Amino acid sequence: MRSALARGVPPVAVTLVLALLPVPDGLSGAAWWFFALFAGTVVALVLEPVPPAAAGLLSISLAAALRLVDPTPAGSARWALSGFGNSTVWLIFSAFVLALGYERSGLARRLALLMVRAIGRRPLGLGYAVALSDLVLAPLMPSNTARSAGTLFPVIRQIPAQCAPESPDAQRRLGGYLAWTAFAVTCVTSSMFLTALAPNLLAVETVRSTAGVRLEWLAWFRGFWPVGLVLVAGIPPATYAIFRPGGGGDEAGAAAWAGTQLREMGRVGRREATSAALALLALTGWVAGGDLLDATTVALLVVALMVLTGVVRWEDILGHAAAWNVLVWFATLVALADGLARVGFVAWVAGHATAALGGLEPGAAALLLLALFFASHYLFASITAHVAALLPVVLATAAALPGLDAARFAALLCYSLGLMGVISPYATGPAPVYYASGFLSRGRFWGLGFAFGCVFLLALLALAAFTL
């Protein structure tokens, strides 16, 4: 309790100190006070003295009560609730429910075990089994925490003991190799698919509302797959060279263990087969829907079919706290980001930032902004908080640069979100799980995070240089 109170002091202090400072030229008092409240909210999202959804709800309630965004009580209430009517927010909620169905039916675990059994007779093959499992699951599961830490890690952590039961050193090296491979790959796949990471969906809505650019599922994939596939293919051998997990045990033990686990699971049942069919239906709708079906409509339809076919029960959805939590959390963040634009703060910051970059060529300025956006994630313990705090400002700054393709630059910023999760033990949801797994020392995790972060950033900058 005392710790939570201590973590609650900085958000309040930041809000009050900023609110008491003189209002900068070019901004109204309401705009500056709204920014003060927004800044305090971002600090609360990082430190989490209360759940993030509660922090967001408190912030929009205060902003509405003080009429910082709209001068009328009714208009303020409409603004505060606007996020709950946003289609992207409901797409995120629906995708979490879909992931619940894949998990409860056993489909996700079976896919991972099938990969291990098929190509896991050598350590390098095990690395590729982990990578391919995440690659297959990524477009269907919008939470890399659920996908990698919740589904793949329970399989991974049992493999070293199956391969080297008599050699703790071999277990440590194999475990470190598989853990880092899984973590680095999930950061890449989180950037490869629009529906592979919940903040991607928030970023898409931010891009639409701030820059007027609409990013579709297939266009997102087409823009990133050349870099994404190269990184996914390169991570297992690169990590293998670092950990050298070969030798010291029965290297075919993992494949045999996976076969045993699959026999215990039994044949594919009706729920699992139905879950697989609905997963393909959802993916087809997102890829090919285009102007016929909105992505949120597809997701809601598949959720309804999951309930009707018994893949999940309505009671399961009602009890799925993570989905309802993310609904409230993202709805409030969407409203807050919209408020920041409506009060004129984003345009004001963008004007000053653009003036500071005035001496650079548009391409060079774009690369600098992209690198700063990526590196600044060391300051955030949440990709969602990073999106809410910085994406609107960087987008508005880039939009003011003459000759820069705003749509392509917006896509590049979005592609960075998954990649930046590799840099630290707190940068993305699965990071703390792998950090605390016992397979990776503290120094090695930080060192690998920096090294792989540099590689990922260089790959992103290369893509930017090619496309801008």
XYZ file of C-alpha atoms in Angstrom:
468
model
C 0.000 0.000 0.000
C 2.812 2.364 0.964
C 4.624 1.558 -2.291
C 1.512 2.390 -4.320
C 1.175 5.704 -2.481
C 4.830 6.493 -3.155
C 4.358 5.755 -6.859
C 1.324 8.048 -6.820
C 3.336 11.117 -5.772
C 5.222 11.735 -9.081
C 2.107 11.793 -11.329
C 0.382 14.276 -9.030
C 3.554 16.342 -8.650
C 4.140 16.500 -12.409
C 0.544 17.588 -13.015
C 0.581 20.296 -10.350
C 4.032 21.684 -11.190
C 3.225 21.988 -14.888
C -0.208 23.478 -14.214
C 1.329 26.155 -11.977
C 3.942 27.205 -14.525
C 3.212 30.255 -16.687
C 1.179 29.408 -19.782
C 3.483 29.465 -22.850
C 2.797 31.918 -25.640
C 0.539 30.474 -28.289
C -1.471 28.255 -25.927
C -4.651 28.891 -23.978
C -4.798 28.229 -20.263
C -7.117 25.268 -20.810
C -4.714 23.742 -23.353
C -1.754 24.041 -20.985
C -3.695 22.611 -18.063
C -4.880 19.738 -20.214
C -1.271 19.014 -21.148
C -0.328 19.057 -17.451
C -3.042 16.486 -16.752
C -1.943 14.431 -19.764
C 1.717 14.465 -18.664
C 0.740 13.302 -15.185
C -1.308 10.515 -16.750
C 1.684 9.300 -18.784
C 3.803 9.195 -15.618
C 1.028 7.203 -13.956
C 1.006 4.769 -16.881
C 4.738 4.210 -16.393
C 4.785 3.913 -12.585
C 1.313 2.343 -12.199
C 0.276 3.556 -8.717
C -3.190 2.468 -9.869
C -4.162 0.249 -12.822
C -3.624 2.095 -16.147
C -7.333 1.925 -17.014
C -8.201 3.608 -13.709
C -5.621 6.337 -14.342
C -7.102 7.005 -17.775
C -10.653 7.055 -16.438
C -9.712 9.509 -13.695
C -7.951 11.787 -16.174
C -10.804 12.042 -18.689
C -13.246 12.560 -15.817
C -11.201 15.453 -14.430
C -10.717 16.981 -17.869
C -14.445 16.755 -18.551
C -15.368 18.163 -15.131
C -13.002 21.112 -15.615
C -14.239 21.556 -19.220
C -10.679 21.706 -20.568
C -11.573 20.316 -24.013
C -15.140 21.522 -24.538
C -16.646 24.558 -22.795
C -20.078 22.978 -22.295
C -20.994 20.209 -19.807
C -22.739 18.107 -22.477
C -19.874 18.535 -24.940
C -17.349 17.587 -22.277
C -19.277 14.409 -21.466
C -19.471 13.482 -25.163
C -15.737 13.983 -25.520
C -14.962 11.904 -22.408
C -17.025 8.994 -23.752
C -15.866 9.311 -27.357
C -13.202 6.650 -26.985
C -15.814 4.026 -26.097
C -17.457 4.575 -29.472
C -14.196 4.192 -31.358
C -14.095 1.171 -33.683
C -10.387 0.533 -33.132
C -10.935 0.183 -29.385
C -13.564 -2.490 -30.009
C -11.247 -4.234 -32.461
C -8.649 -4.487 -29.698
C -11.251 -5.846 -27.271
C -12.492 -8.389 -29.826
C -8.970 -9.524 -30.665
C -8.314 -10.258 -26.986
C -11.450 -12.398 -26.873
C -10.353 -14.229 -30.031
C -6.970 -14.948 -28.426
C -8.816 -16.358 -25.412
C -10.592 -18.806 -27.717
C -7.363 -19.958 -29.358
C -5.806 -20.463 -25.932
C -8.738 -22.197 -24.233
C -9.284 -24.578 -27.145
C -5.640 -25.710 -27.031
C -4.988 -24.601 -30.602
C -2.065 -22.283 -29.776
C -0.250 -24.863 -27.618
C -0.756 -27.607 -30.200
C 0.774 -25.451 -32.925
C 3.867 -24.815 -30.790
C 4.280 -28.507 -29.935
C 3.840 -29.527 -33.570
C 6.635 -27.146 -34.559
C 8.970 -28.551 -31.888
C 8.216 -32.140 -32.880
C 8.698 -31.398 -36.582
C 11.975 -29.454 -36.585
C 13.241 -29.579 -33.004
C 15.759 -32.423 -33.226
C 18.696 -29.991 -33.157
C 19.168 -26.787 -31.145
C 19.035 -24.600 -34.255
C 15.860 -26.401 -35.308
C 14.388 -25.698 -31.871
C 15.121 -22.009 -32.358
C 13.310 -22.027 -35.669
C 10.414 -23.977 -34.127
C 9.997 -21.218 -31.557
C 10.312 -18.511 -34.223
C 7.825 -20.129 -36.601
C 5.328 -20.765 -33.797
C 5.322 -17.083 -32.899
C 5.153 -16.106 -36.578
C 2.056 -18.265 -37.122
C 0.303 -17.070 -33.956
C 1.219 -13.376 -34.244
C -1.526 -12.193 -36.647
C -4.156 -13.965 -34.526
C -3.101 -12.866 -31.014
C -2.837 -9.101 -30.368
C -1.056 -9.551 -27.055
C 2.593 -10.551 -27.351
C 2.453 -11.238 -23.614
C -0.252 -13.866 -24.098
C 1.373 -15.181 -27.268
C 5.009 -15.417 -26.209
C 5.062 -15.327 -22.413
C 1.730 -17.090 -21.897
C 1.709 -19.684 -24.695
C 5.274 -20.302 -25.887
C 7.297 -19.775 -22.716
C 5.591 -22.624 -20.775
C 6.684 -24.930 -23.613
C 10.179 -23.434 -23.870
C 11.006 -23.668 -20.178
C 10.497 -27.448 -20.172
C 12.742 -28.176 -23.160
C 16.253 -27.775 -21.588
C 15.550 -30.402 -18.936
C 14.324 -32.825 -21.621
C 17.461 -32.355 -23.715
C 20.160 -32.244 -21.025
C 18.823 -33.715 -17.763
C 22.340 -34.342 -16.383
C 24.051 -31.111 -17.413
C 23.034 -27.840 -15.732
C 25.455 -25.904 -17.937
C 23.925 -27.314 -21.128
C 20.443 -26.550 -19.763
C 21.453 -22.967 -19.045
C 22.931 -22.411 -22.503
C 20.014 -24.052 -24.317
C 17.487 -22.240 -22.120
C 19.184 -18.878 -22.731
C 19.279 -19.513 -26.468
C 15.591 -20.434 -26.665
C 14.462 -17.667 -24.296
C 16.284 -14.898 -26.157
C 15.232 -16.279 -29.540
C 11.597 -16.296 -28.432
C 11.791 -12.794 -26.983
C 13.604 -11.200 -29.930
C 11.353 -12.903 -32.477
C 8.144 -11.804 -30.753
C 9.379 -8.202 -30.903
C 9.782 -8.538 -34.680
C 6.465 -10.306 -35.280
C 4.759 -7.661 -33.137
C 5.806 -5.156 -35.806
C 5.050 -7.427 -38.757
C 1.279 -7.625 -38.337
C -1.218 -4.919 -37.444
C -3.063 -7.353 -35.156
C 0.058 -8.758 -33.439
C 0.329 -6.038 -30.770
C -2.456 -4.074 -29.096
C -0.573 -0.714 -29.212
C -0.353 -1.143 -33.012
C -4.102 -0.695 -33.145
C -3.954 2.346 -30.890
C -1.216 3.765 -33.121
C -3.362 3.250 -36.224
C -6.160 5.253 -34.638
C -3.701 7.953 -33.567
C -2.333 8.146 -37.119
C -5.849 8.444 -38.534
C -6.932 11.177 -36.135
C -3.648 13.133 -36.151
C -2.376 12.802 -39.713
C -5.512 11.738 -41.585
C -3.755 8.560 -42.776
C -5.552 5.208 -42.730
C -3.337 2.104 -42.383
C -4.954 -1.164 -43.511
C -3.970 -4.692 -42.424
C -2.587 -5.836 -45.783
C -0.778 -2.559 -46.511
C 0.883 -2.780 -43.077
C 2.126 -6.321 -43.793
C 3.317 -5.483 -47.300
C 5.319 -2.557 -45.994
C 7.187 -4.484 -43.308
C 7.478 -8.133 -44.399
C 10.779 -7.776 -46.335
C 12.539 -6.558 -43.206
C 10.482 -8.684 -40.817
C 11.128 -12.013 -42.513
C 14.860 -11.332 -42.771
C 15.031 -10.538 -39.050
C 12.937 -13.568 -38.029
C 15.108 -15.832 -40.190
C 18.320 -14.329 -38.845
C 17.571 -14.318 -35.116
C 17.902 -18.094 -34.418
C 21.375 -18.505 -36.001
C 22.593 -15.190 -34.557
C 21.453 -16.188 -31.074
C 22.869 -19.688 -31.594
C 26.299 -18.168 -32.265
C 26.069 -16.199 -29.001
C 24.920 -19.029 -26.684
C 26.404 -22.089 -28.476
C 23.797 -24.483 -27.064
C 24.874 -27.587 -29.018
C 26.217 -30.681 -27.224
C 25.975 -31.856 -23.652
C 22.786 -33.861 -23.901
C 20.160 -35.649 -25.916
C 19.448 -33.099 -28.645
C 16.437 -35.056 -29.914
C 14.837 -35.088 -26.474
C 12.727 -32.004 -27.123
C 11.089 -33.508 -30.213
C 10.314 -36.712 -28.329
C 8.889 -34.753 -25.397
C 6.713 -32.693 -27.744
C 5.407 -35.920 -29.278
C 4.488 -37.186 -25.820
C 2.703 -33.945 -24.991
C 0.740 -34.114 -28.244
C -0.338 -37.700 -27.518
C -1.541 -36.581 -24.093
C -3.557 -33.804 -25.737
C -5.229 -36.405 -27.929
C -6.786 -35.868 -31.312
C -7.971 -32.488 -32.493
C -11.406 -31.982 -30.939
C -14.405 -30.065 -32.200
C -13.624 -26.905 -30.239
C -10.046 -26.847 -31.470
C -11.023 -27.451 -35.104
C -13.722 -24.790 -34.881
C -11.243 -22.374 -33.324
C -8.825 -22.983 -36.209
C -11.568 -22.405 -38.791
C -12.650 -19.173 -37.111
C -9.029 -18.019 -36.899
C -8.712 -18.462 -40.657
C -12.030 -16.645 -41.139
C -10.825 -13.689 -39.066
C -7.484 -13.545 -40.879
C -9.193 -13.753 -44.278
C -11.570 -10.958 -43.339
C -8.761 -8.702 -42.157
C -6.635 -9.348 -45.238
C -9.296 -9.378 -47.949
C -12.153 -7.418 -46.386
C -11.089 -4.075 -47.826
C -14.054 -1.794 -48.383
C -16.595 -4.602 -47.935
C -16.058 -5.252 -44.224
C -14.403 -3.125 -41.583
C -11.786 -4.973 -39.504
C -13.788 -4.380 -36.326
C -16.919 -5.834 -37.932
C -14.959 -8.959 -38.857
C -13.640 -9.337 -35.321
C -17.047 -8.855 -33.684
C -18.601 -11.354 -36.090
C -15.987 -13.998 -35.277
C -16.432 -13.382 -31.537
C -20.176 -13.971 -31.934
C -19.492 -17.177 -33.877
C -17.115 -18.353 -31.154
C -19.899 -17.979 -28.627
C -22.490 -19.657 -30.866
C -20.213 -22.622 -31.606
C -19.139 -23.081 -27.995
C -15.458 -22.245 -28.471
C -15.940 -19.753 -25.644
C -18.910 -19.198 -23.364
C -20.446 -15.799 -22.801
C -19.488 -16.225 -19.158
C -15.861 -16.602 -20.284
C -16.072 -13.240 -22.046
C -17.703 -11.593 -19.052
C -14.915 -12.954 -16.857
C -12.074 -12.028 -19.230
C -10.680 -9.187 -17.133
C -7.791 -8.448 -19.522
C -10.159 -7.721 -22.425
C -12.431 -5.402 -20.425
C -9.417 -3.727 -18.857
C -7.867 -2.991 -22.246
C -11.224 -1.691 -23.507
C -11.405 0.959 -20.774
C -7.675 1.676 -20.899
C -7.495 2.252 -24.646
C -10.827 4.093 -24.836
C -9.575 6.651 -22.330
C -6.219 6.986 -24.096
C -7.928 7.582 -27.438
C -10.015 10.340 -25.851
C -6.983 11.894 -24.159
C -4.944 11.864 -27.391
C -7.892 13.426 -29.220
C -8.154 16.070 -26.517
C -4.473 16.930 -26.872
C -5.065 17.650 -30.555
C -8.376 19.455 -30.021
C -6.950 21.966 -27.546
C -4.169 22.828 -30.023
C -1.224 21.476 -28.033
C -0.005 19.011 -30.684
C 0.050 21.676 -33.396
C 1.864 24.086 -31.062
C 4.636 21.558 -30.249
C 4.908 20.497 -33.882
C 5.438 24.100 -34.944
C 8.344 24.557 -32.549
C 9.869 21.170 -33.395
C 9.628 21.851 -37.119
C 11.422 25.161 -36.664
C 14.231 23.342 -34.832
C 14.586 20.889 -37.725
C 14.393 23.580 -40.378
C 18.064 23.300 -41.377
C 17.843 19.613 -42.272
C 16.725 17.943 -45.449
C 13.274 16.326 -45.034
C 14.714 12.815 -45.391
C 17.436 13.404 -42.802
C 14.948 15.026 -40.425
C 12.634 12.031 -40.809
C 15.435 9.566 -40.025
C 16.423 11.611 -36.975
C 12.826 11.718 -35.712
C 12.456 7.969 -36.238
C 15.683 7.199 -34.360
C 14.746 9.503 -31.468
C 11.260 7.975 -31.278
C 12.820 4.494 -31.066
C 15.572 5.344 -28.558
C 13.215 7.288 -26.289
C 11.517 4.008 -25.405
C 14.194 3.528 -22.746
C 12.141 6.110 -20.816
C 8.923 4.080 -21.003
C 7.783 0.859 -19.354
C 4.821 0.599 -21.710
C 4.561 0.766 -25.488
C 1.017 2.051 -25.008
C 2.255 4.959 -22.900
C 4.919 5.675 -25.508
C 2.302 5.804 -28.267
C 0.016 8.063 -26.260
C 2.767 10.467 -25.231
C 4.963 10.848 -28.300
C 3.303 9.530 -31.452
C 0.896 12.472 -31.996
C 3.690 15.016 -31.552
C 6.161 13.231 -33.845
C 3.453 12.733 -36.474
C 2.469 16.389 -36.406
C 6.122 17.448 -36.606
C 6.733 15.213 -39.622
C 3.561 16.412 -41.329
C 4.924 19.967 -41.225
C 8.173 19.017 -42.989
C 7.927 20.003 -46.680
C 8.341 17.176 -49.158
C 7.975 14.325 -46.671
C 5.485 11.528 -47.415
C 3.381 11.615 -44.241
C 1.675 8.266 -44.906
C 4.933 6.356 -45.322
C 6.552 8.036 -42.341
C 3.508 7.247 -40.181
C 3.791 3.583 -41.185
C 7.491 3.545 -40.232
C 6.719 4.968 -36.795
C 4.126 2.227 -36.304
C 6.568 -0.474 -37.433
C 8.971 0.616 -34.690
C 6.582 -0.215 -31.853
C 7.173 -3.953 -31.654
C 10.874 -3.681 -32.474
C 11.608 -1.237 -29.652
C 10.344 -3.790 -27.115
C 13.656 -5.662 -27.321
C 15.789 -2.966 -25.722
C 15.160 -3.462 -21.996
C 13.645 -5.811 -19.370
C 10.646 -3.487 -19.023
C 10.125 -2.355 -22.623
C 7.269 -4.717 -23.533
C 4.938 -7.234 -21.874
C 6.952 -10.473 -22.293
C 10.257 -8.862 -21.271
C 9.900 -9.312 -17.481
C 8.960 -12.987 -17.940
C 12.093 -13.809 -19.938
C 14.216 -11.547 -17.742
C 13.137 -13.471 -14.642
C 13.271 -16.909 -16.296
C 16.676 -17.788 -14.842
C 18.088 -18.510 -18.291
C 19.418 -14.980 -18.916
C 21.642 -13.013 -16.550
C 20.916 -9.356 -15.896
C 24.002 -8.134 -17.737
C 23.427 -10.397 -20.718
C 19.785 -9.291 -21.084
C 20.717 -5.616 -21.094
C 23.656 -6.206 -23.436
C 21.648 -8.270 -25.899
C 18.810 -5.761 -25.702
C 21.147 -2.937 -26.707
C 22.823 -4.962 -29.480
C 19.597 -6.307 -30.993
C 17.962 -2.903 -30.545
C 20.732 -1.338 -32.648
C 20.286 -4.006 -35.339
C 16.506 -3.554 -35.355
C 16.834 0.235 -35.535
C 19.332 0.032 -38.399
C 16.975 -2.304 -40.263
C 14.144 0.172 -39.724
C 16.265 3.108 -40.869
C 17.296 1.154 -43.957
C 13.636 0.530 -44.734
C 12.959 4.245 -44.196
C 15.807 5.290 -46.488
C 14.437 2.968 -49.167
C 10.785 4.000 -48.907
C 10.851 7.732 -48.081
